[in-house]
Structure formats: C-alpha cells, structure tokens
Amino acid sequence: MSTPRSFKQELVGVFGYPVAENPTQAMIEPAFADMGLAWRYLTVEVHPDRLGDAVRGARAMGWRGFNCTIPHKIKVIEFLDELSPAAKAIGAVNCVIHRDGKLIGDNTDGKGFVTSVSEVRDPKGLSALILGAGGAARAIAVELALAGASRLTIVNRTAKTGEALAAHVTQQTGVPTDFQPWTGDVAVPSTTDLLVNATSIGLFPDVDARVAVDVTSFRPGLIVSDVIPNPPRTRLIRDAESRGCVVLDGLGMLVNQGVIGIRLWTGQEPKPEVMRQALEDVFSA
Ligand code: NDP
C-alpha cells in the first residue's frame, strides 16, 4: 500500500527592491529543513508600485507571512489589517504574520538585536550610544528603551533625522534620548555600556570603510555591536576585540530576528546555531 503524501508547501518569504543581496532565505530554509517542515522561504523582487498587488497576492495564495525589506517597511503598513505594539512604536514593519485571515505587521529587527544584547548582559539600566538614525537604528533604539535601557544617545551624520529619532524615542518610551552631532571621531563616554553601529558603513563591498569613532576610548568590558551582517567581522568589530571589548556581530542580530520570525509564523522553535552556520557557509563561500 502506498503512503499518502502531500506535495503542498507552506509559503513565506521576503519582498524587497532590490532583493538579490538579501541572505535571509539562506538561513531560514535550512532551519525549516532541520525542523522537518515542508515550508519554503522565497526571495521576491517587488517593485514599489506593485507592493499592494504583491500583498494581495500573498493573502490570496495563503502565504503564512513575509518579511519586508528596503524600501517597503513603511509603505506596507497601508495594506495590513493590524500592527503589533512594537511595529506601532517603531513606525515600520519588517515581518508580517498571516493569522486567522488577518495580516498582522510586526517588527523583529530591534527584538533580534535586544536578544543578542541579552546574551551578554541584562539590557535593564543600560546606557547606549547609537550611531545612525535610519530604519535599523530606529528599531534598535525603541526596543532597547522598551527593554529597560536607562539612557540613549543618537549620533547621526544628518542632524535633522538624528534629532527626529531622539525625540521619537523619548516620546514613545519615556526613556531620555538625546542627539549628538557626528563631528570627527566620536569618543565613547566612560558611562556608556553599549556602542552600536547602526549605519550601513562597512557593508560589503565597502569593507574597509571606517566608522568615525575614537577607538582609544574603547575600554575592556564595553559592549560593541555592529549591525553589518556581511562581512560579520567588520573593521569596527576587529578594533573592539583588540581592545578587550565584548563584541556582537550583525549575524547574531540577523539570526535572532529570523528566529523570532519563524516562531511567529510556525509556532515552533528553530535552532539558531543551524541558521548561523548556514549564513557563515554562504558568506565564506
Ligand atoms: P537606512 O538607509 O535607513 O539608514 C542608514 C544610516 O546610515 C543613516 O543613519 C545614514 O546617515 C547612515 N550612514 C550611511 N552612510 C554613512 C556614512 N558614510 N557616514 C555616516 N553615516 C552614514 O538603512 P537601515 O537603517 O535600514 O540599515 C542600516 C544597516 O543595517 C544596513 O547595512 C543593513 O544591512 C543593516 N541591517 C542589519 C540587520 C541585521 O539583522 N543584522 C537588520 C536591518 C538592517 P544619514 O541619515 O546621515 O544618511
């Protein structure tokens, strides 16, 4: 007697434009395989003018959810049914969950970052200096504040966006957040527990680009984190390591936000080590 089989696969994926450089599929599909799930994660290029059609298509085809990346993280909101408290506070969505016929927008970038920090210290009472004021910085600042950070400083090249982010975080979370203009090499104050590079400086192929920080202000025990996933060992991470800092690379954040996404879509726990190894394999290939 033949065994009954199902050829149906559950679908999730990422919508972006451009999207070819996005490595998420390379870590999510190995996690699904390891979990024994017949799920696929597709990397889909969606032109900004067709985002509404793409979301309606995903809904019609019963996709279980999808990630959104640049430039769709804000625009997608108008096509969704609900937002999580984090997505509302951040004002952007990077993860959509299709549940009970509704598309719910969430934001897992900042939570993935906070998970990485929690692996080395309790975020409660932490003082952080955040370089950058774009989407990643916004998610990180809001989630650090919601996780109990006591003070945040935003440093950004463009003062207007930096000031706006500082005001937004203070208003949304009540955590004192100030703005500091980025002039010359930024020195890390001795009261700072965590330095975050949330800019795109150092991203492949500009791997030798230098984040303008005064590395002589780095002290042993300072946590230095870089959002850049490719390459994981950025110049900033290498400098921090050589000065005895605790380092958190961008792969950790990427894996941790992927873990949260898989949990939201499937209700099951993936293995972060399987996902990290899969990414290391593609980046070293
Ligand atoms: P945005 O374009 O929204 O923001 C980019 C930020 O970088 C801005 O603050 C910009 O400053 C700053 N910046 C860029 N170039 C320079 C420079 N030469 N000198 C000074 N500042 C600069 O991008 P995102 O916030 O969405 O993404 C930032 C990075 O985070 C990307 O490299 C992305 O790969 C990474 N990322 C990693 C994730 C992970 O899981 N590891 C998740 C999400 C993002 P200004 O305002 O002055 O232009």
Coordinates of N, CA and C in Angstrom, one line a residue, residues 41-250:
Y41 N 10.9 29.5 1.8 CA 11.1 31.0 2.0 C 11.6 31.5 0.7
L42 N 10.8 32.3 0.1 CA 11.1 32.8 -1.3 C 11.7 34.2 -1.2
T43 N 12.7 34.5 -2.1 CA 13.2 35.9 -2.2 C 12.6 36.5 -3.4
V44 N 11.7 37.5 -3.1 CA 10.9 38.0 -4.2 C 11.1 39.5 -4.5
E45 N 11.5 39.9 -5.7 CA 11.7 41.3 -6.0 C 10.3 41.9 -6.4
V46 N 9.9 42.9 -5.5 CA 8.6 43.5 -5.7 C 8.9 45.0 -5.9
H47 N 8.5 45.5 -7.1 CA 8.6 46.9 -7.4 C 7.7 47.7 -6.5
P48 N 8.2 48.9 -6.0 CA 7.4 49.7 -5.1 C 6.0 49.9 -5.6
D49 N 5.8 50.1 -6.9 CA 4.5 50.4 -7.5 C 3.5 49.2 -7.4
R50 N 4.1 48.0 -7.2 CA 3.3 46.7 -7.2 C 3.2 46.1 -5.8
L51 N 3.6 46.9 -4.7 CA 3.6 46.3 -3.4 C 2.2 45.8 -2.9
G52 N 1.2 46.7 -3.2 CA -0.2 46.3 -2.9 C -0.6 45.1 -3.5
D53 N -0.3 44.9 -4.8 CA -0.7 43.7 -5.6 C 0.0 42.5 -5.0
A54 N 1.3 42.7 -4.6 CA 2.1 41.6 -4.0 C 1.5 41.1 -2.7
V55 N 1.1 42.1 -1.9 CA 0.5 41.7 -0.6 C -0.9 41.0 -0.8
R56 N -1.7 41.5 -1.7 CA -3.0 40.9 -2.0 C -2.7 39.5 -2.6
G57 N -1.7 39.3 -3.4 CA -1.3 38.0 -3.9 C -1.0 37.0 -2.8
A58 N -0.1 37.5 -1.9 CA 0.3 36.7 -0.7 C -0.9 36.2 0.1
R59 N -1.8 37.2 0.3 CA -3.0 36.9 1.0 C -3.9 35.8 0.3
A60 N -4.0 36.1 -1.0 CA -4.9 35.1 -1.8 C -4.3 33.7 -1.9
M61 N -3.0 33.7 -1.9 CA -2.3 32.3 -2.0 C -2.1 31.7 -0.7
G62 N -2.6 32.4 0.4 CA -2.4 31.8 1.7 C -1.0 31.7 2.2
W63 N -0.2 32.6 1.8 CA 1.2 32.7 2.4 C 1.0 32.8 3.9
R64 N 1.9 32.2 4.6 CA 1.8 32.3 6.1 C 2.4 33.5 6.7
G65 N 3.1 34.3 5.8 CA 3.6 35.6 6.3 C 4.8 35.9 5.3
F66 N 5.4 37.1 5.6 CA 6.5 37.5 4.8 C 7.3 38.6 5.5
N67 N 8.6 38.7 5.2 CA 9.4 39.8 5.6 C 9.3 40.9 4.6
C68 N 9.5 42.2 5.0 CA 9.7 43.3 4.1 C 11.0 43.9 4.4
T69 N 11.7 44.2 3.3 CA 12.9 45.0 3.4 C 12.9 46.2 2.6
I70 N 14.0 46.9 2.5 CA 14.0 48.2 1.8 C 13.5 48.0 0.4
P71 N 12.6 48.9 -0.1 CA 12.1 50.1 0.5 C 10.6 50.0 1.1
H72 N 10.2 48.8 1.5 CA 8.8 48.5 1.7 C 8.4 48.6 3.2
K73 N 9.3 48.9 4.1 CA 9.0 48.7 5.5 C 7.9 49.6 6.1
I74 N 7.8 50.8 5.5 CA 6.7 51.7 5.9 C 5.5 51.7 5.1
K75 N 5.7 51.6 3.8 CA 4.6 51.6 2.8 C 3.7 50.4 3.0
V76 N 4.3 49.3 3.4 CA 3.5 48.0 3.5 C 2.3 48.2 4.5
I77 N 2.5 49.1 5.5 CA 1.5 49.2 6.6 C 0.1 49.5 6.1
E78 N 0.0 50.2 5.0 CA -1.4 50.6 4.5 C -2.1 49.3 3.9
F79 N -1.4 48.2 3.7 CA -2.0 47.0 3.1 C -2.3 46.0 4.2
L80 N -2.0 46.3 5.4 CA -2.2 45.3 6.5 C -3.4 45.5 7.3
D81 N -3.8 44.5 8.1 CA -5.0 44.7 8.9 C -4.7 45.2 10.3
E82 N -3.6 44.8 10.9 CA -3.3 45.2 12.3 C -1.8 45.4 12.4
L83 N -1.4 46.1 13.5 CA 0.1 46.2 13.8 C 0.3 45.8 15.2
S84 N 1.5 45.2 15.5 CA 1.8 44.9 16.9 C 2.2 46.2 17.6
P85 N 2.3 46.2 18.9 CA 2.7 47.4 19.6 C 4.1 47.8 19.2
A86 N 5.0 46.9 18.9 CA 6.4 47.3 18.5 C 6.4 47.9 17.2
A87 N 5.6 47.4 16.2 CA 5.6 48.0 14.9 C 5.0 49.4 15.0
K88 N 4.0 49.6 15.8 CA 3.4 50.9 16.0 C 4.4 51.9 16.6
A89 N 5.1 51.4 17.6 CA 6.1 52.3 18.3 C 7.3 52.7 17.3
I90 N 7.7 51.7 16.5 CA 8.8 51.9 15.6 C 8.3 52.6 14.3
G91 N 7.1 52.4 13.9 CA 6.6 53.0 12.7 C 7.0 52.3 11.5
A92 N 7.4 51.1 11.6 CA 7.8 50.3 10.4 C 7.6 48.8 10.7
V93 N 7.4 48.1 9.6 CA 7.1 46.6 9.7 C 8.2 45.9 8.9
N94 N 8.8 44.9 9.5 CA 9.7 44.0 8.7 C 9.2 42.6 8.7
C95 N 8.2 42.3 9.4 CA 7.7 40.9 9.5 C 6.1 40.9 9.5
V96 N 5.5 40.2 8.6 CA 4.0 40.2 8.5 C 3.6 38.7 8.8
I97 N 2.6 38.6 9.6 CA 2.1 37.3 10.0 C 0.7 37.2 9.5
H98 N 0.4 36.1 8.8 CA -1.0 35.8 8.3 C -1.7 34.9 9.2
R99 N -2.6 35.4 10.0 CA -3.2 34.6 11.1 C -4.7 34.8 11.1
D100 N -5.5 33.7 11.1 CA -6.9 33.8 11.1 C -7.5 34.8 10.1
G101 N -6.9 34.8 8.9 CA -7.4 35.6 7.8 C -6.9 37.1 7.9
K102 N -6.1 37.4 8.9 CA -5.6 38.8 9.0 C -4.1 38.9 8.8
L103 N -3.7 40.0 8.2 CA -2.3 40.2 8.0 C -1.8 41.2 9.1
I104 N -0.9 40.7 10.0 CA -0.5 41.5 11.2 C 1.0 41.9 11.0
G105 N 1.2 43.2 11.1 CA 2.6 43.7 10.9 C 3.3 43.8 12.2
D106 N 4.5 43.2 12.2 CA 5.4 43.3 13.4 C 6.7 43.8 13.1
N107 N 7.6 44.1 14.0 CA 8.9 44.5 13.7 C 9.9 43.6 14.6
T108 N 10.7 42.8 14.0 CA 11.6 41.9 14.7 C 13.0 42.3 14.7
D109 N 13.4 43.4 14.0 CA 14.8 43.8 13.9 C 15.3 44.2 15.3
G110 N 14.6 45.1 16.0 CA 15.0 45.6 17.3 C 15.0 44.5 18.3
K111 N 14.0 43.6 18.2 CA 13.9 42.5 19.2 C 15.1 41.5 19.0
G112 N 15.4 41.3 17.7 CA 16.6 40.4 17.5 C 17.8 41.0 18.0
F113 N 18.0 42.3 17.9 CA 19.1 43.0 18.5 C 19.2 42.9 20.0
V114 N 18.0 43.1 20.6 CA 17.9 43.0 22.1 C 18.2 41.6 22.6
T115 N 17.8 40.6 21.8 CA 18.1 39.2 22.2 C 19.6 39.0 22.2
S116 N 20.3 39.6 21.2 CA 21.8 39.5 21.1 C 22.4 40.1 22.4
V117 N 22.0 41.3 22.7 CA 22.5 42.0 23.9 C 22.2 41.2 25.2
S118 N 21.0 40.6 25.3 CA 20.7 39.9 26.5 C 21.6 38.7 26.7
E119 N 22.2 38.2 25.6 CA 23.1 37.0 25.7 C 24.4 37.4 26.5
V120 N 24.7 38.8 26.5 CA 25.9 39.2 27.3 C 25.6 40.0 28.5
R121 N 24.4 40.7 28.5 CA 24.1 41.4 29.8 C 22.6 41.8 29.8
D122 N 22.0 42.0 31.0 CA 20.7 42.5 31.1 C 20.5 43.9 30.5
P123 N 19.6 44.1 29.5 CA 19.5 45.4 29.0 C 18.9 46.5 30.0
K124 N 18.4 46.0 31.1 CA 17.8 46.9 32.1 C 18.9 47.9 32.6
G125 N 18.7 49.2 32.6 CA 19.6 50.1 33.2 C 20.8 50.5 32.3
L126 N 20.8 49.9 31.1 CA 21.9 50.1 30.2 C 21.9 51.5 29.5
S127 N 23.2 52.0 29.3 CA 23.3 53.3 28.6 C 23.9 53.0 27.3
A128 N 23.3 53.5 26.2 CA 23.8 53.1 24.9 C 24.0 54.3 24.0
L129 N 25.1 54.2 23.2 CA 25.4 55.2 22.2 C 25.1 54.6 20.8
I130 N 24.2 55.1 20.1 CA 23.8 54.5 18.8 C 24.2 55.4 17.6
L131 N 25.0 54.8 16.7 CA 25.4 55.5 15.5 C 24.4 55.3 14.4
G132 N 23.8 56.3 13.9 CA 22.9 56.1 12.8 C 21.4 56.5 13.3
A133 N 20.6 56.8 12.3 CA 19.2 57.2 12.6 C 18.3 56.6 11.6
G134 N 18.7 55.6 10.8 CA 17.8 55.0 9.8 C 16.9 54.0 10.4
G135 N 16.4 53.1 9.5 CA 15.4 52.1 10.0 C 16.0 51.1 11.1
A136 N 17.2 50.7 10.9 CA 17.8 49.8 11.9 C 18.0 50.5 13.2
A137 N 18.5 51.7 13.2 CA 18.7 52.5 14.4 C 17.4 52.7 15.1
R138 N 16.4 53.0 14.4 CA 15.0 53.3 14.9 C 14.5 52.1 15.7
A139 N 14.6 50.9 15.0 CA 14.1 49.7 15.7 C 14.9 49.3 16.9
I140 N 16.2 49.5 16.8 CA 17.1 49.2 17.9 C 16.9 50.1 19.1
A141 N 16.8 51.4 18.8 CA 16.6 52.4 19.9 C 15.3 52.2 20.6
V142 N 14.2 52.0 19.9 CA 12.9 51.8 20.5 C 12.9 50.5 21.3
E143 N 13.4 49.4 20.8 CA 13.4 48.1 21.6 C 14.3 48.2 22.8
L144 N 15.5 48.8 22.6 CA 16.3 48.9 23.8 C 15.6 49.7 24.9
A145 N 14.9 50.8 24.5 CA 14.2 51.6 25.5 C 13.1 50.7 26.1
L146 N 12.3 50.0 25.3 CA 11.2 49.2 25.8 C 11.8 48.0 26.7
A147 N 13.1 47.6 26.5 CA 13.7 46.5 27.3 C 14.3 47.1 28.6
G148 N 14.2 48.4 28.8 CA 14.6 48.9 30.1 C 15.9 49.7 30.1
A149 N 16.4 50.0 28.9 CA 17.6 50.9 28.9 C 17.3 52.2 29.6
S150 N 18.4 52.8 30.3 CA 18.1 54.0 31.1 C 18.4 55.3 30.3
R151 N 19.3 55.2 29.4 CA 19.6 56.4 28.6 C 20.2 56.1 27.3
L152 N 19.8 56.8 26.2 CA 20.2 56.6 24.9 C 20.7 57.9 24.3
T153 N 21.8 57.7 23.5 CA 22.3 58.9 22.7 C 22.3 58.5 21.2
I154 N 21.7 59.3 20.4 CA 21.8 59.0 18.9 C 22.8 60.0 18.3
V155 N 23.7 59.4 17.5 CA 24.7 60.2 16.8 C 24.5 59.9 15.3
N156 N 24.3 61.0 14.6 CA 24.0 60.8 13.1 C 24.6 61.9 12.3
R157 N 25.0 61.5 11.1 CA 25.6 62.5 10.1 C 24.6 63.6 9.8
T158 N 23.4 63.2 9.5 CA 22.3 64.2 9.2 C 21.6 64.6 10.5
A159 N 21.8 65.8 11.0 CA 21.3 66.2 12.3 C 19.7 66.1 12.3
K160 N 19.1 66.5 11.2 CA 17.6 66.5 11.3 C 17.0 65.1 11.6
T161 N 17.5 64.1 10.9 CA 17.0 62.7 11.2 C 17.4 62.2 12.6
G162 N 18.6 62.6 13.0 CA 19.0 62.2 14.3 C 18.2 62.8 15.4
E163 N 17.9 64.1 15.3 CA 17.1 64.8 16.3 C 15.7 64.3 16.3
A164 N 15.2 64.0 15.1 CA 13.8 63.4 15.0 C 13.7 62.1 15.7
L165 N 14.7 61.2 15.5 CA 14.7 59.9 16.1 C 14.8 60.0 17.6
A166 N 15.7 60.9 18.1 CA 15.8 61.1 19.6 C 14.5 61.5 20.2
A167 N 13.8 62.5 19.5 CA 12.5 63.0 20.0 C 11.5 61.9 20.0
H168 N 11.5 61.1 18.9 CA 10.5 60.0 18.7 C 10.7 59.0 19.9
V169 N 11.9 58.6 20.1 CA 12.1 57.5 21.2 C 11.7 58.1 22.5
T170 N 12.1 59.3 22.9 CA 11.7 59.9 24.2 C 10.1 59.9 24.3
Q171 N 9.5 60.3 23.2 CA 8.0 60.5 23.2 C 7.3 59.1 23.3
Q172 N 7.9 58.1 22.6 CA 7.2 56.8 22.5 C 7.5 56.0 23.8
T173 N 8.6 56.2 24.4 CA 9.0 55.2 25.5 C 9.3 55.9 26.9
G174 N 9.5 57.2 26.8 CA 9.8 57.9 28.1 C 11.2 57.8 28.5
V175 N 12.0 57.1 27.8 CA 13.4 56.9 28.1 C 14.2 58.1 27.6
P176 N 15.0 58.8 28.5 CA 15.7 60.0 28.0 C 16.7 59.7 26.8
T177 N 16.4 60.3 25.7 CA 17.2 60.0 24.5 C 17.7 61.4 23.9
D178 N 19.0 61.6 23.8 CA 19.4 62.8 23.2 C 20.1 62.6 21.9
F179 N 20.3 63.7 21.2 CA 21.0 63.7 19.9 C 22.4 64.4 20.1
Q180 N 23.4 63.8 19.4 CA 24.7 64.4 19.4 C 25.2 64.4 18.0
P181 N 25.6 65.6 17.5 CA 26.0 65.7 16.1 C 27.3 64.8 15.9
W182 N 27.4 64.3 14.7 CA 28.6 63.4 14.4 C 29.7 64.3 13.7
T183 N 30.5 64.8 14.6 CA 31.6 65.6 14.1 C 32.9 65.0 14.5
G184 N 33.8 64.7 13.6 CA 35.0 64.0 13.9 C 34.8 62.6 14.4
D185 N 35.8 62.1 15.1 CA 35.7 60.7 15.7 C 35.0 60.8 17.0
V186 N 33.9 60.1 17.1 CA 33.1 60.1 18.4 C 33.8 59.3 19.5
A187 N 34.0 60.0 20.6 CA 34.6 59.3 21.8 C 33.4 58.6 22.6
V188 N 33.7 57.4 23.1 CA 32.7 56.7 23.9 C 32.8 57.2 25.3
P189 N 31.8 57.8 26.0 CA 32.0 58.2 27.4 C 32.1 57.0 28.3
S190 N 32.8 57.2 29.4 CA 33.1 56.1 30.3 C 31.8 55.5 30.9
T191 N 30.7 56.3 30.9 CA 29.4 55.9 31.4 C 28.6 55.0 30.4
T192 N 29.1 54.9 29.2 CA 28.3 54.2 28.2 C 28.6 52.7 28.3
D193 N 27.6 51.8 28.3 CA 27.7 50.4 28.4 C 27.8 49.7 27.0
L194 N 27.1 50.4 26.0 CA 26.9 49.7 24.7 C 27.1 50.7 23.6
L195 N 28.0 50.4 22.6 CA 28.1 51.2 21.4 C 27.5 50.4 20.3
V196 N 26.7 51.0 19.5 CA 26.1 50.3 18.3 C 26.4 51.0 17.0
N197 N 26.9 50.3 16.1 CA 27.0 50.9 14.7 C 25.7 50.4 14.0
A198 N 24.8 51.4 13.9 CA 23.5 51.0 13.1 C 23.5 51.8 11.8
T199 N 24.6 52.2 11.3 CA 24.7 52.7 9.9 C 25.0 51.6 9.0
S200 N 25.1 52.0 7.7 CA 25.5 50.9 6.7 C 27.0 51.0 6.4
I201 N 27.8 51.7 7.2 CA 29.2 51.8 6.9 C 29.9 50.5 7.2
G202 N 30.6 50.0 6.2 CA 31.3 48.7 6.4 C 30.6 47.5 5.7
L203 N 29.5 47.8 5.1 CA 28.7 46.7 4.4 C 29.5 46.4 3.1
F204 N 29.5 45.1 2.8 CA 30.1 44.6 1.5 C 29.5 45.4 0.3
P205 N 30.3 45.9 -0.6 CA 31.7 45.7 -0.8 C 32.6 46.7 -0.2
D206 N 32.1 47.7 0.6 CA 32.9 48.7 1.2 C 33.5 48.3 2.5
V207 N 34.1 47.2 2.5 CA 34.5 46.5 3.8 C 35.6 47.3 4.5
D208 N 36.4 48.2 3.8 CA 37.4 48.9 4.5 C 37.0 50.3 5.0
A209 N 35.7 50.6 4.8 CA 35.2 51.9 5.2 C 35.3 51.9 6.8
R210 N 35.6 53.1 7.3 CA 35.9 53.2 8.7 C 34.7 54.0 9.4
V211 N 34.2 53.5 10.4 CA 33.2 54.1 11.2 C 34.0 55.2 12.1
A212 N 33.6 56.5 12.0 CA 34.4 57.5 12.7 C 34.1 57.5 14.2
V213 N 34.9 56.6 14.8 CA 34.8 56.6 16.3 C 36.3 56.6 16.8
D214 N 36.4 57.1 18.0 CA 37.8 57.2 18.6 C 38.0 55.9 19.4
V215 N 38.8 55.0 18.7 CA 38.9 53.6 19.3 C 39.8 53.7 20.6
T216 N 40.5 54.8 20.8 CA 41.2 54.9 22.1 C 40.3 55.0 23.3
S217 N 39.0 55.4 23.0 CA 38.0 55.5 24.1 C 37.4 54.1 24.4
F218 N 37.7 53.1 23.7 CA 37.1 51.8 23.9 C 37.8 51.2 25.1
R219 N 37.1 50.6 26.1 CA 37.7 50.0 27.3 C 37.2 48.6 27.4
P220 N 38.0 47.7 28.1 CA 37.6 46.4 28.2 C 36.2 46.3 28.9
G221 N 35.4 45.5 28.4 CA 34.0 45.3 29.0 C 33.0 46.1 28.3
L222 N 33.4 47.2 27.6 CA 32.4 47.9 26.8 C 31.8 46.9 25.7
I223 N 30.5 47.0 25.5 CA 29.9 46.1 24.5 C 29.9 46.9 23.2
V224 N 30.4 46.3 22.2 CA 30.5 47.0 20.8 C 29.7 46.1 19.9
S225 N 28.7 46.7 19.3 CA 27.8 45.9 18.4 C 27.8 46.5 17.0
D226 N 27.8 45.7 16.0 CA 27.7 46.2 14.6 C 26.5 45.5 13.9
V227 N 25.7 46.2 13.2 CA 24.5 45.6 12.6 C 24.9 45.0 11.2
I228 N 26.1 45.3 10.7 CA 26.5 44.8 9.4 C 26.7 43.3 9.4
P229 N 25.8 42.6 8.6 CA 25.9 41.1 8.6 C 27.0 40.6 7.7
N230 N 27.3 41.4 6.7 CA 28.2 40.9 5.6 C 29.3 42.0 5.3
P231 N 30.6 41.8 5.7 CA 31.1 40.7 6.4 C 30.8 40.8 7.9
P232 N 30.7 39.6 8.6 CA 30.4 39.7 10.1 C 31.6 40.3 10.9
R233 N 32.8 40.0 10.5 CA 34.0 40.6 11.2 C 34.4 41.9 10.6
T234 N 33.6 43.0 10.9 CA 33.9 44.3 10.3 C 35.1 44.9 11.0
R235 N 35.6 46.0 10.4 CA 36.7 46.7 11.0 C 36.4 47.1 12.4
L236 N 35.2 47.6 12.6 CA 34.8 48.0 14.0 C 34.9 46.9 15.0
I237 N 34.4 45.7 14.6 CA 34.4 44.5 15.5 C 35.8 44.1 15.8
R238 N 36.7 44.2 14.8 CA 38.1 43.8 15.0 C 38.8 44.7 15.9
D239 N 38.6 46.1 15.7 CA 39.2 47.1 16.6 C 38.7 46.9 18.0
A240 N 37.4 46.6 18.2 CA 36.9 46.5 19.5 C 37.4 45.2 20.2
E241 N 37.5 44.2 19.4 CA 38.0 42.9 20.0 C 39.5 43.1 20.5
S242 N 40.3 43.8 19.7 CA 41.7 44.0 20.1 C 41.8 44.9 21.3
R243 N 40.8 45.6 21.7 CA 40.9 46.4 22.9 C 40.1 45.8 24.1
G244 N 39.7 44.6 24.0 CA 39.1 43.8 25.1 C 37.7 44.1 25.3
C245 N 37.0 44.6 24.2 CA 35.5 44.9 24.3 C 34.8 43.5 24.1
V246 N 33.5 43.5 24.6 CA 32.6 42.4 24.3 C 32.0 42.7 22.9
V247 N 32.1 41.8 21.9 CA 31.6 42.2 20.6 C 30.4 41.4 20.2
L248 N 29.4 42.0 19.5 CA 28.2 41.4 19.0 C 28.2 41.7 17.5
D249 N 28.2 40.7 16.7 CA 28.2 41.0 15.2 C 26.8 41.0 14.6
G250 N 26.7 41.5 13.4 CA 25.4 41.6 12.7 C 24.8 40.3 12.4

